[in-house]
CSV table of C-alpha atoms and ligand atoms in Angstrom, one decimal:
chain,number,residue,atom,x,y,z
A,1,MET,CA,0.0,0.0,0.0
A,2,ALA,CA,1.3,3.5,-0.8
A,3,GLU,CA,2.4,5.6,2.2
A,4,LEU,CA,-0.5,7.7,3.6
A,5,ARG,CA,0.1,11.5,3.2
A,6,GLY,CA,-0.8,13.3,6.4
A,7,ALA,CA,-0.6,16.9,7.5
A,8,LEU,CA,-0.3,18.2,11.0
A,9,ILE,CA,-2.3,21.3,12.1
A,10,GLY,CA,-1.0,22.9,15.3
A,11,CYS,CA,2.7,22.7,15.9
A,12,GLY,CA,2.7,23.5,19.7
A,13,PHE,CA,3.9,21.8,22.9
A,14,PHE,CA,2.4,18.4,22.4
A,15,ALA,CA,2.5,18.2,18.6
A,16,VAL,CA,6.2,17.5,18.8
A,17,ASN,CA,5.4,14.1,20.3
A,18,GLN,CA,3.0,13.4,17.5
A,19,MET,CA,5.6,14.3,14.9
A,20,HIS,CA,8.1,11.9,16.5
A,21,GLY,CA,5.4,9.3,16.5
A,22,TRP,CA,4.7,9.7,12.8
A,23,ARG,CA,8.4,9.4,12.1
A,24,ASP,CA,8.4,6.0,13.9
A,25,ILE,CA,5.4,4.6,12.0
A,26,ALA,CA,5.5,2.7,8.8
A,27,GLY,CA,2.8,3.4,6.2
A,28,ALA,CA,2.2,7.1,6.9
A,29,SER,CA,4.2,10.3,6.9
A,30,ILE,CA,3.6,14.0,7.5
A,31,VAL,CA,4.1,15.9,4.2
A,32,ALA,CA,3.0,19.3,5.4
A,33,ILE,CA,2.4,21.3,8.6
A,34,CYS,CA,0.3,24.2,9.5
A,35,ASP,CA,0.4,26.7,12.4
A,36,ARG,CA,-0.8,30.3,12.6
A,37,ASP,CA,2.3,31.1,14.7
A,38,PRO,CA,5.3,31.5,12.4
A,39,GLU,CA,7.7,30.7,15.1
A,40,ARG,CA,6.2,27.3,15.9
A,41,LEU,CA,5.9,26.6,12.2
A,42,GLN,CA,9.6,27.2,11.8
A,43,ILE,CA,10.7,25.2,14.9
A,44,VAL,CA,8.7,22.1,14.1
A,45,GLY,CA,9.4,22.4,10.3
A,46,ASP,CA,13.1,22.6,10.9
A,47,GLN,CA,13.2,19.9,13.5
A,48,PHE,CA,11.4,17.4,11.4
A,49,GLY,CA,12.6,18.5,7.9
A,50,ILE,CA,9.1,19.5,6.6
A,51,ALA,CA,9.4,22.0,3.8
A,52,LYS,CA,5.6,22.5,3.1
A,53,ARG,CA,4.5,25.0,5.7
A,54,TYR,CA,1.1,26.8,5.9
A,55,ALA,CA,0.0,29.6,8.2
A,56,ASP,CA,-3.7,28.9,7.4
A,57,ALA,CA,-5.6,25.6,7.4
A,58,ALA,CA,-7.8,26.5,4.4
A,59,ALA,CA,-4.6,27.1,2.4
A,60,LEU,CA,-3.2,23.7,3.5
A,61,PHE,CA,-6.3,21.9,2.3
A,62,GLU,CA,-6.2,23.9,-0.9
A,63,GLY,CA,-2.5,23.3,-1.6
A,64,GLU,CA,-2.1,19.6,-0.6
A,65,THR,CA,-3.6,16.2,-1.6
A,66,LEU,CA,-4.0,14.5,1.8
A,67,ASP,CA,-5.0,11.1,3.1
A,68,PHE,CA,-5.5,12.4,6.6
A,69,VAL,CA,-5.0,15.4,8.8
A,70,ASP,CA,-3.8,15.3,12.5
A,71,ILE,CA,-5.3,18.3,14.4
A,72,ALA,CA,-3.1,19.1,17.4
A,73,THR,CA,-4.5,22.6,18.3
A,74,THR,CA,-6.3,23.4,21.5
A,75,ALA,CA,-10.1,22.8,21.8
A,76,PRO,CA,-11.4,26.2,20.6
A,77,SER,CA,-10.3,25.6,17.0
A,78,HIS,CA,-11.2,21.8,16.8
A,79,ARG,CA,-14.8,22.2,15.5
A,80,ALA,CA,-13.9,24.5,12.6
A,81,LEU,CA,-10.9,22.4,11.6
A,82,VAL,CA,-12.7,19.0,11.8
A,83,GLU,CA,-15.6,20.4,9.7
A,84,MET,CA,-13.1,21.8,7.2
A,85,ALA,CA,-11.6,18.3,6.9
A,86,ALA,CA,-15.0,16.7,6.6
A,87,GLN,CA,-16.0,19.1,3.8
A,88,ARG,CA,-12.9,18.1,1.9
A,89,ARG,CA,-13.4,14.4,2.6
A,90,VAL,CA,-10.1,14.2,4.5
A,91,PRO,CA,-10.0,11.7,7.5
A,92,ALA,CA,-9.2,13.5,10.7
A,93,ILE,CA,-7.6,12.9,14.0
A,94,CYS,CA,-8.5,15.5,16.6
A,95,GLN,CA,-6.7,16.0,19.9
A,96,LYS,CA,-8.6,15.8,23.2
A,97,PRO,CA,-10.5,17.6,24.6
A,98,PHE,CA,-12.6,16.9,21.5
A,99,ALA,CA,-14.4,20.3,21.7
A,100,PRO,CA,-15.4,23.1,24.0
A,101,THR,CA,-18.9,21.8,24.4
A,102,LEU,CA,-20.8,18.5,23.9
A,103,ALA,CA,-23.0,20.2,21.3
A,104,ASP,CA,-19.9,21.1,19.3
A,105,ALA,CA,-18.6,17.5,19.6
A,106,ARG,CA,-21.9,16.1,18.4
A,107,ALA,CA,-21.9,18.4,15.4
A,108,MET,CA,-18.3,17.3,14.5
A,109,VAL,CA,-19.3,13.6,14.6
A,110,LYS,CA,-22.4,14.4,12.5
A,111,ALA,CA,-20.4,16.3,9.9
A,112,CYS,CA,-17.9,13.4,9.5
A,113,VAL,CA,-20.6,10.7,9.4
A,114,GLU,CA,-22.6,12.7,6.7
A,115,ASP,CA,-19.4,13.1,4.6
A,116,GLY,CA,-18.3,9.5,5.2
A,117,VAL,CA,-15.0,10.7,6.8
A,118,PRO,CA,-13.2,8.7,9.5
A,119,LEU,CA,-12.7,10.7,12.7
A,120,MET,CA,-10.6,9.6,15.7
A,121,VAL,CA,-10.1,11.6,18.9
A,122,HIS,CA,-6.4,11.5,20.1
A,123,GLU,CA,-7.6,10.1,23.5
A,124,ASN,CA,-4.3,8.4,24.1
A,125,PHE,CA,-4.1,7.4,27.8
A,126,ARG,CA,-6.0,4.2,27.3
A,127,TRP,CA,-3.3,3.3,24.8
A,128,GLN,CA,-0.5,3.4,27.4
A,129,SER,CA,0.9,-0.1,27.7
A,130,PRO,CA,0.4,-0.4,31.5
A,131,ILE,CA,-3.3,0.4,31.0
A,132,GLN,CA,-3.5,-2.1,28.1
A,133,ALA,CA,-1.9,-4.7,30.4
A,134,VAL,CA,-4.7,-4.1,33.0
A,135,ARG,CA,-7.4,-4.5,30.2
A,136,ALA,CA,-5.7,-7.7,29.0
A,137,VAL,CA,-6.0,-9.3,32.5
A,138,ILE,CA,-9.7,-8.5,32.6
A,139,ASP,CA,-10.2,-9.9,29.1
A,140,ARG,CA,-8.4,-13.1,30.0
A,141,GLY,CA,-11.0,-13.6,32.8
A,142,GLU,CA,-8.3,-13.8,35.5
A,143,ILE,CA,-10.3,-11.9,38.0
A,144,GLY,CA,-13.8,-13.0,37.0
A,145,THR,CA,-16.4,-10.3,36.6
A,146,PRO,CA,-15.2,-6.8,37.7
A,147,PHE,CA,-17.5,-5.2,40.3
A,148,PHE,CA,-15.4,-2.3,41.5
A,149,GLY,CA,-12.7,0.0,40.1
A,150,ARG,CA,-10.7,2.9,41.3
A,151,ILE,CA,-8.8,4.9,38.7
A,152,SER,CA,-6.7,7.5,40.3
A,153,PHE,CA,-4.4,10.3,39.1
A,154,ARG,CA,-2.9,12.4,41.9
A,155,SER,CA,0.1,14.6,41.4
A,156,ALA,CA,1.6,18.1,42.0
A,157,TYR,CA,3.6,18.2,38.8
A,158,ASP,CA,3.9,21.6,37.2
A,159,VAL,CA,1.8,21.2,34.0
A,160,PHE,CA,1.3,25.0,33.7
A,161,SER,CA,4.9,25.9,32.6
A,162,GLY,CA,4.5,23.7,29.4
A,163,GLN,CA,0.8,24.4,28.9
A,164,PRO,CA,0.1,27.9,30.3
A,165,TYR,CA,-3.5,27.9,29.0
A,166,LEU,CA,-4.3,25.3,31.6
A,167,ALA,CA,-4.0,27.9,34.4
A,168,THR,CA,-6.5,30.3,32.8
A,169,GLY,CA,-9.6,28.3,31.8
A,170,ARG,CA,-12.7,28.3,33.9
A,171,ARG,CA,-12.5,24.5,33.7
A,172,PHE,CA,-9.2,22.6,34.4
A,173,ILE,CA,-8.6,19.2,35.7
A,174,ILE,CA,-11.8,17.3,34.5
A,175,GLU,CA,-11.7,18.7,31.0
A,176,ASP,CA,-7.9,18.4,30.6
A,177,LEU,CA,-6.8,15.3,32.5
A,178,GLY,CA,-9.9,13.8,34.0
A,179,ILE,CA,-11.2,13.2,30.4
A,180,HIS,CA,-8.4,10.5,30.0
A,181,ILE,CA,-9.1,9.0,33.4
A,182,LEU,CA,-12.8,8.8,32.8
A,183,ASP,CA,-12.1,7.3,29.4
A,184,ILE,CA,-9.9,4.6,31.1
A,185,ALA,CA,-12.8,3.8,33.5
A,186,ARG,CA,-15.1,3.3,30.4
A,187,PHE,CA,-12.4,1.3,28.7
A,188,LEU,CA,-12.0,-1.1,31.7
A,189,LEU,CA,-15.5,-1.3,33.1
A,190,GLY,CA,-17.8,-0.3,30.2
A,191,ASP,CA,-20.2,2.6,29.7
A,192,VAL,CA,-21.6,4.7,32.5
A,193,SER,CA,-25.2,5.3,33.5
A,194,THR,CA,-24.8,7.8,36.4
A,195,ILE,CA,-22.0,10.0,37.8
A,196,THR,CA,-21.7,12.0,41.0
A,197,ALA,CA,-18.9,14.5,41.3
A,198,ARG,CA,-17.2,16.9,43.7
A,199,THR,CA,-14.5,19.4,42.7
A,200,ALA,CA,-12.2,21.8,44.5
A,201,ARG,CA,-9.6,24.5,43.7
A,202,ILE,CA,-6.6,24.2,46.0
A,203,ASN,CA,-4.1,26.2,43.9
A,204,GLN,CA,-5.5,29.7,44.1
A,205,ALA,CA,-3.2,30.9,41.3
A,206,ILE,CA,-5.2,29.1,38.7
A,207,ALA,CA,-8.8,29.7,37.5
A,208,GLY,CA,-10.3,26.2,37.3
A,209,GLU,CA,-10.7,23.2,39.6
A,210,ASP,CA,-7.6,21.2,40.3
A,211,VAL,CA,-9.2,18.4,42.3
A,212,ALA,CA,-12.1,16.2,41.2
A,213,THR,CA,-13.6,13.1,42.8
A,214,MET,CA,-16.2,11.1,40.9
A,215,LEU,CA,-18.4,8.1,41.7
A,216,MET,CA,-19.8,6.2,38.7
A,217,ASP,CA,-22.4,3.5,38.1
A,218,HIS,CA,-21.5,1.4,35.0
A,219,ALA,CA,-24.1,-0.3,32.9
A,220,SER,CA,-22.4,-3.6,33.7
A,221,GLY,CA,-23.3,-3.2,37.4
A,222,ALA,CA,-19.8,-2.2,38.5
A,223,THR,CA,-19.1,0.9,40.5
A,224,SER,CA,-16.0,3.0,40.1
A,225,VAL,CA,-14.3,5.9,41.7
A,226,VAL,CA,-12.3,8.2,39.5
A,227,ASP,CA,-10.2,10.7,41.4
A,228,CYS,CA,-7.9,13.3,40.0
A,229,SER,CA,-5.7,16.0,41.6
A,230,TYR,CA,-2.9,18.3,40.6
A,231,ALA,CA,-2.7,19.5,44.3
A,232,SER,CA,-1.3,16.4,45.9
A,233,ARG,CA,2.4,16.6,46.9
A,234,LEU,CA,3.7,13.1,47.4
A,235,ALA,CA,7.0,11.6,48.5
A,236,THR,CA,7.8,10.4,45.0
A,237,GLU,CA,6.0,12.5,42.3
A,238,PRO,CA,4.0,9.9,40.2
A,239,PHE,CA,3.3,12.1,37.1
A,240,PRO,CA,1.9,10.9,34.7
A,241,GLU,CA,1.0,7.5,36.1
A,242,THR,CA,-2.6,6.5,36.4
A,243,LEU,CA,-3.0,4.1,39.4
A,244,ILE,CA,-5.7,1.4,39.1
A,245,GLU,CA,-7.5,-1.0,41.4
A,246,ILE,CA,-10.0,-3.4,40.0
A,247,ASP,CA,-11.8,-6.0,42.1
A,248,GLY,CA,-13.6,-8.9,40.4
A,249,SER,CA,-15.6,-11.9,41.5
A,250,ASP,CA,-12.5,-14.1,41.3
A,251,GLY,CA,-9.6,-11.8,42.1
A,252,THR,CA,-8.1,-8.3,42.0
A,253,ILE,CA,-5.8,-6.1,39.9
A,254,ARG,CA,-3.6,-3.4,41.3
A,255,LEU,CA,-1.5,-1.1,39.1
A,256,ALA,CA,0.7,0.6,41.6
A,257,GLN,CA,3.2,3.5,41.4
A,258,GLY,CA,6.3,2.5,39.5
A,259,TYR,CA,4.3,0.5,37.0
A,260,GLN,CA,4.0,-2.5,39.2
A,261,LEU,CA,1.1,-4.8,38.3
A,262,THR,CA,-0.2,-7.3,40.9
A,263,VAL,CA,-2.8,-9.8,39.8
A,264,THR,CA,-4.4,-12.0,42.4
A,265,GLY,CA,-6.6,-14.8,40.8
A,266,MET,CA,-7.8,-18.3,41.6
A,267,ASN,CA,-4.2,-19.6,41.4
A,268,GLY,CA,-2.5,-17.0,43.5
A,269,THR,CA,-0.7,-13.8,43.0
A,270,VAL,CA,1.6,-12.7,40.2
A,271,VAL,CA,3.6,-9.4,40.3
A,272,SER,CA,5.1,-8.0,37.1
A,273,ASP,CA,6.8,-4.8,35.9
A,274,VAL,CA,4.7,-3.2,33.2
A,275,SER,CA,6.9,-0.2,32.7
A,276,PRO,CA,6.5,1.5,29.3
A,277,PRO,CA,9.5,1.4,27.1
A,278,LEU,CA,11.6,4.6,26.9
A,279,LEU,CA,11.5,5.3,23.1
A,280,PRO,CA,14.7,6.8,21.7
A,281,TRP,CA,13.2,10.3,21.4
A,282,ALA,CA,11.2,10.2,24.6
A,283,SER,CA,12.1,11.7,28.0
A,284,ARG,CA,11.1,10.8,31.5
A,285,PRO,CA,8.5,11.3,33.0
A,286,TRP,CA,6.6,11.8,29.8
A,287,HIS,CA,7.7,8.6,28.2
A,288,ASN,CA,4.5,6.8,29.3
A,289,ILE,CA,2.4,9.3,27.4
A,290,GLN,CA,4.9,9.5,24.5
A,291,GLU,CA,4.7,5.7,24.0
A,292,SER,CA,0.9,5.9,23.9
A,293,VAL,CA,1.0,8.5,21.1
A,294,VAL,CA,2.8,6.0,18.9
A,295,ALA,CA,0.3,3.3,19.8
A,296,ILE,CA,-2.8,5.4,19.0
A,297,GLN,CA,-1.3,6.7,15.7
A,298,LYS,CA,-0.4,3.2,14.6
A,299,HIS,CA,-4.0,2.2,15.4
A,300,TRP,CA,-5.2,5.1,13.1
A,301,VAL,CA,-3.0,3.8,10.2
A,302,ASP,CA,-4.4,0.3,10.7
A,303,CYS,CA,-8.0,1.6,10.8
A,304,LEU,CA,-7.5,3.5,7.5
A,305,ALA,CA,-6.0,0.4,5.9
A,306,THR,CA,-8.8,-1.9,7.1
A,307,GLY,CA,-11.7,0.4,7.1
A,308,ASN,CA,-12.4,-0.4,10.8
A,309,GLU,CA,-13.7,2.3,13.1
A,310,PRO,CA,-11.0,3.5,15.5
A,311,ALA,CA,-11.6,2.4,19.2
A,312,THR,CA,-11.4,6.1,20.2
A,313,SER,CA,-13.5,7.3,17.3
A,314,GLY,CA,-15.4,10.6,17.5
A,315,ALA,CA,-18.7,8.7,18.1
A,316,ASP,CA,-17.1,6.7,20.9
A,317,ASN,CA,-15.5,9.8,22.4
A,318,LEU,CA,-19.0,11.5,22.7
A,319,LYS,CA,-19.5,9.0,25.6
A,320,THR,CA,-16.3,10.1,27.3
A,321,PHE,CA,-16.9,13.7,26.6
A,322,ALA,CA,-20.5,13.4,28.0
A,323,LEU,CA,-18.9,12.2,31.3
A,324,VAL,CA,-16.9,15.4,31.4
A,325,GLU,CA,-20.0,17.5,30.9
A,326,ALA,CA,-21.9,15.4,33.4
A,327,ALA,CA,-19.2,15.7,36.0
A,328,TYR,CA,-19.3,19.5,35.8
A,329,LEU,CA,-23.1,19.5,36.0
A,330,GLY,CA,-23.0,17.2,39.0
A,331,ALA,CA,-20.3,19.2,40.8
A,332,ALA,CA,-22.3,22.4,40.4
A,333,SER,CA,-25.6,20.8,41.5
A,334,HIS,CA,-24.3,18.3,44.0
A,335,GLU,CA,-26.8,15.9,42.4
A,336,PRO,CA,-26.1,12.6,40.5
A,337,VAL,CA,-26.3,13.1,36.7
A,338,HIS,CA,-27.8,10.4,34.4
A,339,LEU,CA,-25.9,10.0,31.2
A,340,ASP,CA,-29.0,9.2,29.1
A,341,ALA,CA,-30.0,12.8,29.5
A,342,LEU,CA,-26.9,14.0,27.7
A,343,LEU,CA,-26.4,11.3,25.0
B,401,NAD,P1,-0.2,24.7,22.3
B,401,NAD,O1,-0.9,26.0,22.5
B,401,NAD,O2,1.2,24.6,22.7
B,401,NAD,O3,-0.2,24.4,20.7
B,401,NAD,C1,-1.3,24.6,19.9
B,401,NAD,C2,-0.8,25.2,18.6
B,401,NAD,O4,-1.9,25.3,17.7
B,401,NAD,C3,-0.2,26.6,18.7
B,401,NAD,O5,1.1,26.6,18.2
B,401,NAD,C4,-1.2,27.5,17.9
B,401,NAD,O6,-0.6,28.6,17.3
B,401,NAD,C5,-1.8,26.5,16.9
B,401,NAD,N1,-3.1,26.8,16.5
B,401,NAD,C6,-4.2,27.1,17.2
B,401,NAD,N2,-5.3,27.3,16.4
B,401,NAD,C7,-4.9,27.1,15.2
B,401,NAD,C8,-5.5,27.2,13.9
B,401,NAD,N3,-6.8,27.5,13.8
B,401,NAD,N4,-4.8,27.0,12.8
B,401,NAD,C9,-3.4,26.7,12.9
B,401,NAD,N5,-2.8,26.7,14.1
B,401,NAD,C10,-3.5,26.9,15.2
B,401,NAD,O7,-1.1,23.5,22.9
B,401,NAD,P2,-0.6,22.1,23.3
B,401,NAD,O8,-0.2,22.1,24.7
B,401,NAD,O9,0.3,21.5,22.3
B,401,NAD,O10,-2.0,21.3,23.3
B,401,NAD,C11,-2.6,21.0,22.1
B,401,NAD,C12,-3.7,20.0,22.3
B,401,NAD,O11,-3.1,18.8,22.8
B,401,NAD,C13,-4.7,20.4,23.5
B,401,NAD,O12,-6.0,20.1,23.1
B,401,NAD,C14,-4.3,19.6,24.7
B,401,NAD,O13,-5.3,19.3,25.6
B,401,NAD,C15,-3.7,18.4,24.0
B,401,NAD,N6,-2.7,17.7,24.8
B,401,NAD,C16,-2.9,16.3,24.8
B,401,NAD,C17,-2.0,15.6,25.6
B,401,NAD,C18,-2.2,14.1,25.6
B,401,NAD,O14,-1.6,13.3,26.3
B,401,NAD,N7,-3.2,13.6,24.8
B,401,NAD,C19,-1.0,16.2,26.3
B,401,NAD,C20,-0.9,17.6,26.3
B,401,NAD,C21,-1.7,18.3,25.5
B,402,89Y,O1,-3.0,18.1,28.8
B,402,89Y,C1,-2.8,17.0,29.6
B,402,89Y,C2,-2.9,15.7,29.0
B,402,89Y,O2,-3.7,15.4,28.1
B,402,89Y,O3,-2.1,14.8,29.6
B,402,89Y,C3,-1.3,15.4,30.7
B,402,89Y,C4,-1.5,16.9,30.4
B,402,89Y,O4,-0.4,17.3,29.5
B,402,89Y,C5,-1.5,17.8,31.6
B,402,89Y,O5,-2.6,17.5,32.4
């Protein structure tokens, strides 16, 4: 099969990981890049040797014949860019958070369905190899039927220096980080029927909430707790590890700090190290996230080749995004929120 021709829109902080990822993946390459900031265009263009550079997305679509576009801008531009791709019948990857509102996200999915264009949300945490290892234990039936989960992300890592916009938005941790953790809960325990949420702002220098605690009922009958904090100083900073506890009818799974996986089943306990590999271009502590970028981008190339719907498609992500909206609604009202009302 001929190599897929992709373009990257948005050459900021995180896009560099995506560019490294594309360089590692057979079957696709980035032939053009776009950013409205000339400095970012030059930095990324020079670093990755991309000569075709555009300051404007419409000019990119006009000037290039593309098999896909990888949108790595922040949420306010996502809807316009995805709709532009759909109109031109160009399959699109869109970074999380999918959109500023659920209504925007729904419109983006609709536009792509109507134009027959594949759409994947770059919802990459579930693609981290330690998370995939947890899912594989569940799939092998080693702990029986899961009835409880705790998916936890607690840290005091300074995310604001690399991503200053995170300090200024009315919404912070649920929209930015919780979205991944809620998605992992769905990935491991299935879709959610009800969510109850509480939030707090501990760091008074930022505008949004930096702590969120959520309790969810899954359609499977399981219950989960998803807790996120960027206000938790710990002896050893765990960023960006997601810690997991799953209890099932026949055993338990614990993914502990340091990527230690403990599975207790009918035949005893097995402890293993599920540390993600440190890719040649990656740097600690981000290597966990960086590895998952390669995994999700490979999945995209496979899906375009086979015609399969991506696991983290736009349509699937509506259910994760609805959890974000529901969590904010529930935190404001202090009432449980039923997901059917939003989907
Ligand atoms: P950033 O602000 O550093 O980069 C965004 C870039 O997009 C900027 O260079 C900006 O000039 C450009 N841009 C914005 N609108 C544009 C438009 N309409 N046309 C062309 N260029 C445009 O942001 P970032 O920190 O790289 O984050 C980008 C996205 O990645 C965010 O949605 C963020 O949540 C997400 N992110 C994801 C992960 C992850 O693990 N999945 C980690 C960090 C950030
Ligand atoms: O933007 C966030 C993400 O998606 O992963 C971690 C992060 O960079 C900061 O919370």
